[in-house]
PDB file of C-alpha atoms in Angstrom:
ATOM      1  CA  UNK A 207     -14.017  24.052  -4.009  1.00 52.00           C
ATOM      2  CA  UNK A 208     -13.248  25.510  -7.413  1.00 54.00           C
ATOM      3  CA  UNK A 209     -16.390  27.645  -7.451  1.00 59.00           C
ATOM      4  CA  UNK A 210     -15.385  29.120  -4.076  1.00 69.00           C
ATOM      5  CA  UNK A 211     -11.828  29.718  -5.332  1.00 68.00           C
ATOM      6  CA  UNK A 212     -10.396  27.368  -2.688  1.00 66.00           C
ATOM      7  CA  UNK A 213      -7.055  25.823  -3.559  1.00 70.00           C
ATOM      8  CA  UNK A 214      -7.258  22.114  -4.312  1.00 67.00           C
ATOM      9  CA  UNK A 215      -3.606  21.498  -3.534  1.00 78.00           C
ATOM     10  CA  UNK A 216      -2.647  19.547  -0.438  1.00 80.00           C
ATOM     11  CA  UNK A 217       0.667  19.443   1.320  1.00 84.00           C
ATOM     12  CA  UNK A 218       2.155  16.023   2.066  1.00 84.00           C
ATOM     13  CA  UNK A 219       1.359  16.567   5.751  1.00 87.00           C
ATOM     14  CA  UNK A 220      -2.280  17.356   4.962  1.00 87.00           C
ATOM     15  CA  UNK A 221      -2.534  14.243   2.797  1.00 87.00           C
ATOM     16  CA  UNK A 222      -1.090  12.040   5.539  1.00 89.00           C
ATOM     17  CA  UNK A 223      -3.429  13.594   8.123  1.00 89.00           C
ATOM     18  CA  UNK A 224      -6.413  12.858   5.890  1.00 89.00           C
ATOM     19  CA  UNK A 225      -5.269   9.284   5.345  1.00 89.00           C
ATOM     20  CA  UNK A 226      -4.566   8.678   9.031  1.00 90.00           C
ATOM     21  CA  UNK A 227      -8.090   9.833   9.839  1.00 91.00           C
ATOM     22  CA  UNK A 228      -9.641   7.744   7.063  1.00 91.00           C
ATOM     23  CA  UNK A 229      -7.797   4.548   7.921  1.00 93.00           C
ATOM     24  CA  UNK A 230      -9.519   4.454  11.316  1.00 93.00           C
ATOM     25  CA  UNK A 231     -12.965   4.304   9.714  1.00 94.00           C
ATOM     26  CA  UNK A 232     -15.060   1.240  10.478  1.00 95.00           C
ATOM     27  CA  UNK A 233     -16.057   1.213   6.793  1.00 96.00           C
ATOM     28  CA  UNK A 234     -13.703  -0.988   4.755  1.00 94.00           C
ATOM     29  CA  UNK A 235     -14.562   0.961   1.588  1.00 94.00           C
ATOM     30  CA  UNK A 236     -13.277   4.186   3.158  1.00 95.00           C
ATOM     31  CA  UNK A 237     -10.039   2.480   4.185  1.00 96.00           C
ATOM     32  CA  UNK A 238      -9.589   1.003   0.693  1.00 95.00           C
ATOM     33  CA  UNK A 239     -10.152   4.434  -0.883  1.00 95.00           C
ATOM     34  CA  UNK A 240      -7.595   6.071   1.426  1.00 95.00           C
ATOM     35  CA  UNK A 241      -5.044   3.442   0.444  1.00 96.00           C
ATOM     36  CA  UNK A 242      -5.882   3.900  -3.230  1.00 95.00           C
ATOM     37  CA  UNK A 243      -5.358   7.672  -2.976  1.00 93.00           C
ATOM     38  CA  UNK A 244      -1.947   7.143  -1.416  1.00 93.00           C
ATOM     39  CA  UNK A 245      -1.003   4.573  -4.037  1.00 94.00           C
ATOM     40  CA  UNK A 246      -1.830   6.902  -6.892  1.00 93.00           C
ATOM     41  CA  UNK A 247      -0.089   9.841  -5.233  1.00 92.00           C
ATOM     42  CA  UNK A 248       2.989   7.795  -4.403  1.00 94.00           C
ATOM     43  CA  UNK A 249       3.325   6.344  -7.888  1.00 93.00           C
ATOM     44  CA  UNK A 250       3.374   9.877  -9.327  1.00 91.00           C
ATOM     45  CA  UNK A 251       5.845  11.127  -6.706  1.00 91.00           C
ATOM     46  CA  UNK A 252       8.150   8.130  -7.223  1.00 92.00           C
ATOM     47  CA  UNK A 253       9.253   9.550 -10.546  1.00 89.00           C
ATOM     48  CA  UNK A 254       9.980  13.061  -9.236  1.00 90.00           C
ATOM     49  CA  UNK A 255      13.087  14.364  -7.488  1.00 92.00           C
ATOM     50  CA  UNK A 256      12.946  15.595  -3.906  1.00 93.00           C
ATOM     51  CA  UNK A 257      10.118  13.324  -2.780  1.00 93.00           C
ATOM     52  CA  UNK A 258      12.106  10.871  -0.654  1.00 95.00           C
ATOM     53  CA  UNK A 259      10.621  11.804   2.730  1.00 95.00           C
ATOM     54  CA  UNK A 260       7.059  11.786   1.427  1.00 95.00           C
ATOM     55  CA  UNK A 261       7.613   8.397  -0.223  1.00 96.00           C
ATOM     56  CA  UNK A 262       9.012   7.031   3.029  1.00 97.00           C
ATOM     57  CA  UNK A 263       5.927   8.267   4.884  1.00 96.00           C
ATOM     58  CA  UNK A 264       3.611   6.761   2.274  1.00 96.00           C
ATOM     59  CA  UNK A 265       5.530   3.478   2.317  1.00 97.00           C
ATOM     60  CA  UNK A 266       5.459   3.187   6.107  1.00 97.00           C
ATOM     61  CA  UNK A 267       1.752   3.996   6.155  1.00 97.00           C
ATOM     62  CA  UNK A 268       0.964   1.396   3.477  1.00 98.00           C
ATOM     63  CA  UNK A 269       3.099  -1.221   5.242  1.00 97.00           C
ATOM     64  CA  UNK A 270       1.201  -0.594   8.447  1.00 97.00           C
ATOM     65  CA  UNK A 271      -2.142  -1.030   6.689  1.00 97.00           C
ATOM     66  CA  UNK A 272      -0.831  -4.175   4.981  1.00 97.00           C
ATOM     67  CA  UNK A 273       0.210  -5.799   8.234  1.00 96.00           C
ATOM     68  CA  UNK A 274      -2.377  -4.475  10.691  1.00 96.00           C
ATOM     69  CA  UNK A 275      -5.701  -3.863   8.950  1.00 96.00           C
ATOM     70  CA  UNK A 276      -8.244  -6.511   9.986  1.00 94.00           C
ATOM     71  CA  UNK A 277      -9.663  -6.670   6.451  1.00 94.00           C
ATOM     72  CA  UNK A 278      -7.786  -8.699   3.852  1.00 94.00           C
ATOM     73  CA  UNK A 279      -9.392  -6.501   1.198  1.00 94.00           C
ATOM     74  CA  UNK A 280      -7.790  -3.364   2.677  1.00 96.00           C
ATOM     75  CA  UNK A 281      -4.481  -5.185   3.214  1.00 96.00           C
ATOM     76  CA  UNK A 282      -4.550  -6.397  -0.397  1.00 96.00           C
ATOM     77  CA  UNK A 283      -5.221  -2.880  -1.658  1.00 96.00           C
ATOM     78  CA  UNK A 284      -2.302  -1.620   0.441  1.00 97.00           C
ATOM     79  CA  UNK A 285      -0.027  -4.250  -1.093  1.00 97.00           C
ATOM     80  CA  UNK A 286      -1.155  -3.269  -4.588  1.00 96.00           C
ATOM     81  CA  UNK A 287      -0.445   0.359  -3.716  1.00 97.00           C
ATOM     82  CA  UNK A 288       3.045  -0.564  -2.473  1.00 97.00           C
ATOM     83  CA  UNK A 289       3.733  -2.349  -5.759  1.00 97.00           C
ATOM     84  CA  UNK A 290       2.646   0.741  -7.697  1.00 95.00           C
ATOM     85  CA  UNK A 291       4.609   3.216  -5.570  1.00 96.00           C
ATOM     86  CA  UNK A 292       7.857   1.267  -5.395  1.00 96.00           C
ATOM     87  CA  UNK A 293       7.925  -0.303  -8.861  1.00 93.00           C
ATOM     88  CA  UNK A 294      10.012   2.369 -10.530  1.00 88.00           C
ATOM     89  CA  UNK A 295      11.968   5.552  -9.921  1.00 89.00           C
ATOM     90  CA  UNK A 296      15.167   6.529  -8.136  1.00 92.00           C
ATOM     91  CA  UNK A 297      13.419   8.193  -5.223  1.00 93.00           C
ATOM     92  CA  UNK A 298      11.196   5.144  -4.768  1.00 94.00           C
ATOM     93  CA  UNK A 299      14.211   2.851  -4.775  1.00 94.00           C
ATOM     94  CA  UNK A 300      15.987   4.941  -2.147  1.00 95.00           C
ATOM     95  CA  UNK A 301      12.851   5.139  -0.012  1.00 96.00           C
ATOM     96  CA  UNK A 302      12.233   1.387  -0.214  1.00 96.00           C
ATOM     97  CA  UNK A 303      15.745   0.682   1.021  1.00 96.00           C
ATOM     98  CA  UNK A 304      15.431   3.144   3.896  1.00 97.00           C
ATOM     99  CA  UNK A 305      12.080   1.747   5.104  1.00 98.00           C
ATOM    100  CA  UNK A 306      13.330  -1.843   4.620  1.00 97.00           C
ATOM    101  CA  UNK A 307      10.420  -2.639   2.322  1.00 97.00           C
ATOM    102  CA  UNK A 308      11.841  -5.883   0.959  1.00 97.00           C
ATOM    103  CA  UNK A 309      12.440  -7.477   4.354  1.00 97.00           C
ATOM    104  CA  UNK A 310       9.010  -6.381   5.601  1.00 97.00           C
ATOM    105  CA  UNK A 311       7.301  -7.910   2.567  1.00 97.00           C
ATOM    106  CA  UNK A 312       9.296 -11.135   2.866  1.00 97.00           C
ATOM    107  CA  UNK A 313       8.243 -11.385   6.495  1.00 97.00           C
ATOM    108  CA  UNK A 314       4.599 -10.698   5.647  1.00 97.00           C
ATOM    109  CA  UNK A 315       4.360 -13.133   2.713  1.00 96.00           C
ATOM    110  CA  UNK A 316       3.703 -16.306   4.773  1.00 96.00           C
ATOM    111  CA  UNK A 317       1.311 -14.360   7.010  1.00 95.00           C
ATOM    112  CA  UNK A 318      -0.746 -13.330   3.975  1.00 95.00           C
ATOM    113  CA  UNK A 319      -0.896 -16.898   2.687  1.00 93.00           C
ATOM    114  CA  UNK A 320      -2.066 -18.147   6.086  1.00 94.00           C
ATOM    115  CA  UNK A 321      -4.654 -15.376   6.493  1.00 92.00           C
ATOM    116  CA  UNK A 322      -6.127 -16.029   3.048  1.00 91.00           C
ATOM    117  CA  UNK A 323      -6.321 -19.749   3.788  1.00 90.00           C
ATOM    118  CA  UNK A 324      -7.724 -19.269   7.296  1.00 90.00           C
ATOM    119  CA  UNK A 325     -10.106 -16.316   6.859  1.00 87.00           C
ATOM    120  CA  UNK A 326     -10.772 -16.318   3.149  1.00 79.00           C
ATOM    121  CA  UNK A 327     -13.501 -18.850   2.533  1.00 75.00           C
ATOM    122  CA  UNK A 328     -16.024 -17.746   5.130  1.00 81.00           C
ATOM    123  CA  UNK A 329     -15.533 -14.003   5.057  1.00 86.00           C
ATOM    124  CA  UNK A 330     -14.907 -13.037   1.437  1.00 88.00           C
ATOM    125  CA  UNK A 331     -16.702 -13.439  -1.874  1.00 88.00           C
ATOM    126  CA  UNK A 332     -15.324 -15.483  -4.755  1.00 88.00           C
ATOM    127  CA  UNK A 333     -14.399 -12.254  -6.560  1.00 91.00           C
ATOM    128  CA  UNK A 334     -12.563 -10.918  -3.512  1.00 91.00           C
ATOM    129  CA  UNK A 335     -10.704 -14.218  -3.105  1.00 90.00           C
ATOM    130  CA  UNK A 336      -9.687 -14.090  -6.757  1.00 91.00           C
ATOM    131  CA  UNK A 337      -8.266 -10.589  -6.250  1.00 92.00           C
ATOM    132  CA  UNK A 338      -6.480 -11.703  -3.070  1.00 93.00           C
ATOM    133  CA  UNK A 339      -4.930 -14.678  -4.857  1.00 93.00           C
ATOM    134  CA  UNK A 340      -3.712 -12.275  -7.540  1.00 95.00           C
ATOM    135  CA  UNK A 341      -2.243  -9.982  -4.859  1.00 95.00           C
ATOM    136  CA  UNK A 342      -0.502 -12.986  -3.292  1.00 95.00           C
ATOM    137  CA  UNK A 343       1.020 -13.925  -6.660  1.00 97.00           C
ATOM    138  CA  UNK A 344       2.028 -10.296  -7.336  1.00 97.00           C
ATOM    139  CA  UNK A 345       3.672 -10.145  -3.899  1.00 97.00           C
ATOM    140  CA  UNK A 346       5.854 -13.115  -4.801  1.00 97.00           C
ATOM    141  CA  UNK A 347       6.768 -11.479  -8.117  1.00 96.00           C
ATOM    142  CA  UNK A 348       7.418  -8.070  -6.529  1.00 97.00           C
ATOM    143  CA  UNK A 349       9.753  -9.619  -3.958  1.00 97.00           C
ATOM    144  CA  UNK A 350      11.680 -11.359  -6.748  1.00 95.00           C
ATOM    145  CA  UNK A 351      11.830  -8.066  -8.679  1.00 92.00           C
ATOM    146  CA  UNK A 352      13.067  -6.163  -5.634  1.00 91.00           C
ATOM    147  CA  UNK A 353      15.755  -8.773  -4.955  1.00 91.00           C
ATOM    148  CA  UNK A 354      17.233  -8.203  -8.406  1.00 85.00           C
TER     149      UNK A 354
END
């Protein structure tokens, strides 16, 4: 892109369009990468002024992946991304309140525990289960952090 002098900047709408297309891939790795891109982008935007609407869009997207993706690996990555995006920053705090992040995560917490217990052993490697257990623990901590 650089050699052809094509701009490498993306608008928030272009980013969300890319992610919406990628999240429908049958390849879990593609879905995980899309979530990772949004997590990194959101964590940078969380510290900047004027990013509220974009953060809300990112948060809603990541919540949807967390609760609806059939892969626990993708859902875990989406949770990690949510933690990164909404950990710090005034815009992130405002966005999290407006999308009702805390209540959504509280509601999802027992679902995650059950899914890991039910689906985990047969479908995921020991390494993946270790990561998922870490995500589960971080979810508990993030909820406690958000409540304060």
